[in-house]
Amino acid sequence: MFKTFISPFVAMGLLLAATLSGCGGGDDHPERPDRAEVSGTVTYKGEPIDKATVSFHPEAADGKAAFAITDAEGKFVMGTFETRDGVVAGTYHVTVTKMESTSAAQVSQDDPNYNPNPPPSVSKSLLPKKYSDPSKSGLQVTIDAEPIKDLKFELVD
């Protein structure tokens, strides 16, 4: 009769293929609540804001926050658990922040003013302070199961 012999490498390859066949496609986290795609644009004084953080703060105590970063055109796509994965239905207070970090000028070690322990950098908001506070921003949105692809936040002084 014939003896069947499978090399350890073939066996490992088959095991790996069987393991990986369940990856990709589908939701890897079925326990996560459904989310709606939410995207839009942020402007300040009519101009798009690049690299601003858009945050959705849920009104409900058990709600899930969502976040996004704007691109050079002020466009964003919200994410709750992962980047761009959508927003759980609910009502949210919205904040928009853009910070600039300022630090002391670099000084050579040979310079008499050199300090090996420079002062910490200071962050400065480039938008009016009210937009960083969910209770004062005046921005609110209600999300249901339907996608929102044209949300607009027009910030002013």
Coordinates of C-alpha atoms in Angstrom, one line a residue:
M1 CA 0.0 0.0 0.0
F2 CA 0.9 3.6 -0.2
K3 CA 2.2 5.6 2.8
T4 CA 1.2 9.2 2.8
F5 CA 3.8 11.6 4.2
I6 CA 3.3 15.3 4.5
S7 CA 6.4 17.4 5.2
P8 CA 6.3 19.7 8.2
F9 CA 6.6 22.7 5.8
V10 CA 3.5 21.6 3.8
A11 CA 1.6 21.0 7.0
M12 CA 2.5 24.4 8.3
G13 CA 1.5 26.0 5.0
L14 CA -1.9 24.3 5.0
L15 CA -2.4 25.3 8.7
L16 CA -1.5 28.9 7.9
A17 CA -3.7 29.0 4.8
A18 CA -6.7 27.6 6.8
T19 CA -6.1 30.2 9.5
L20 CA -5.8 33.2 7.1
S21 CA -8.8 32.1 5.0
G22 CA -11.0 33.7 7.7
C23 CA -9.3 37.1 7.5
G24 CA -10.4 40.0 5.4
G25 CA -13.9 41.0 4.4
G26 CA -16.7 41.2 7.0
D27 CA -16.6 42.8 10.3
D28 CA -13.8 41.6 12.6
H29 CA -15.7 43.1 15.6
P30 CA -19.4 42.1 15.3
E31 CA -20.0 43.4 18.9
R32 CA -19.4 47.0 17.7
P33 CA -22.5 49.0 17.1
D34 CA -23.5 49.9 13.5
R35 CA -22.1 53.1 12.2
A36 CA -23.1 55.6 9.5
E37 CA -20.5 57.1 7.2
V38 CA -20.1 60.8 8.1
S39 CA -17.9 63.2 6.1
G40 CA -17.8 66.9 5.5
T41 CA -15.8 70.1 5.4
V42 CA -14.5 72.6 7.9
T43 CA -13.8 76.2 7.1
Y44 CA -12.7 79.2 9.2
K45 CA -13.4 82.7 7.8
G46 CA -14.4 81.0 4.5
E47 CA -11.0 79.1 4.1
P48 CA -10.5 75.4 4.5
I49 CA -8.6 74.3 7.6
D50 CA -5.8 71.8 7.1
K51 CA -4.9 69.3 9.9
A52 CA -7.6 70.3 12.3
T53 CA -9.1 67.8 14.7
V54 CA -12.9 67.3 14.4
S55 CA -14.4 65.6 17.5
F56 CA -17.9 64.4 18.1
H57 CA -18.7 64.2 21.8
P58 CA -21.9 62.1 22.5
E59 CA -24.7 63.6 24.5
A60 CA -25.6 60.1 25.8
A61 CA -23.5 58.9 28.7
D62 CA -23.1 55.5 27.0
G63 CA -22.4 57.1 23.6
K64 CA -19.2 56.6 21.5
A65 CA -17.0 59.6 20.6
A66 CA -15.8 60.0 17.0
F67 CA -12.8 61.8 15.5
A68 CA -11.2 62.9 12.2
I69 CA -8.4 65.0 10.9
T70 CA -9.0 67.5 8.1
D71 CA -7.0 67.5 4.9
A72 CA -5.7 70.5 3.0
E73 CA -9.2 71.1 1.6
G74 CA -10.8 71.0 5.0
K75 CA -12.4 67.7 4.2
F76 CA -12.8 64.9 6.9
V77 CA -14.2 61.4 7.3
M78 CA -15.2 60.5 10.9
G79 CA -14.2 57.4 12.7
T80 CA -15.3 55.9 16.0
F81 CA -13.2 52.7 16.6
E82 CA -10.9 53.1 13.6
T83 CA -10.0 55.8 11.1
R84 CA -12.9 56.6 8.8
D85 CA -15.2 53.8 10.1
G86 CA -18.2 56.0 10.7
V87 CA -20.3 57.3 13.6
V88 CA -22.7 55.5 15.9
A89 CA -26.3 57.0 15.8
G90 CA -26.9 59.7 18.3
T91 CA -26.7 63.4 19.1
Y92 CA -23.2 64.9 19.4
H93 CA -21.6 68.2 20.4
V94 CA -18.8 69.0 18.0
T95 CA -15.4 70.6 18.6
V96 CA -12.8 71.6 16.1
T97 CA -9.3 72.3 17.2
K98 CA -6.0 73.2 15.5
M99 CA -3.0 73.7 17.6
E100 CA 0.4 75.2 16.8
S101 CA 3.4 74.2 18.9
T102 CA 5.9 77.0 19.6
S103 CA 9.3 76.3 21.0
A104 CA 12.4 78.3 21.7
A105 CA 14.8 78.7 18.8
Q106 CA 17.5 76.1 18.6
V107 CA 20.8 77.3 19.9
S108 CA 24.2 75.7 19.3
Q109 CA 26.0 74.1 22.2
D110 CA 28.8 76.5 21.6
D111 CA 26.6 79.5 22.1
P112 CA 26.9 81.2 25.6
N113 CA 23.0 81.2 25.7
Y114 CA 22.8 77.4 25.3
N115 CA 20.5 75.8 27.8
P116 CA 20.7 71.9 27.9
N117 CA 17.1 72.0 29.5
P118 CA 15.1 74.2 27.2
P119 CA 11.7 75.4 28.3
P120 CA 8.8 73.1 27.2
S121 CA 7.1 74.0 23.9
V122 CA 3.9 75.9 24.2
S123 CA 0.7 75.0 22.3
K124 CA -1.3 77.8 20.8
S125 CA -4.8 77.4 19.4
L126 CA -5.2 78.7 15.8
L127 CA -9.0 78.8 16.1
P128 CA -11.3 80.7 18.5
K129 CA -11.3 79.0 22.0
K130 CA -15.0 78.4 22.0
Y131 CA -14.6 75.7 19.3
S132 CA -12.5 73.6 21.6
D133 CA -15.3 73.3 24.3
P134 CA -18.2 71.0 23.5
S135 CA -20.6 73.1 25.7
K136 CA -19.6 76.4 24.0
S137 CA -18.8 75.6 20.4
G138 CA -22.4 75.9 19.2
L139 CA -21.9 73.0 16.9
Q140 CA -24.2 70.0 17.2
V141 CA -25.1 67.1 14.9
T142 CA -27.6 64.3 15.1
I143 CA -26.6 61.1 13.3
D144 CA -29.0 58.3 12.3
A145 CA -28.4 55.2 10.2
E146 CA -28.1 57.2 6.9
P147 CA -24.7 58.4 5.6
I148 CA -24.0 62.1 5.7
K149 CA -21.5 63.1 3.0
D150 CA -21.7 66.9 3.0
L151 CA -21.6 68.1 6.6
K152 CA -20.3 71.6 6.8
F153 CA -18.9 73.4 9.8
E154 CA -18.3 77.1 9.0
L155 CA -16.3 78.6 11.9
V156 CA -16.2 82.4 12.6
D157 CA -14.7 84.6 15.2

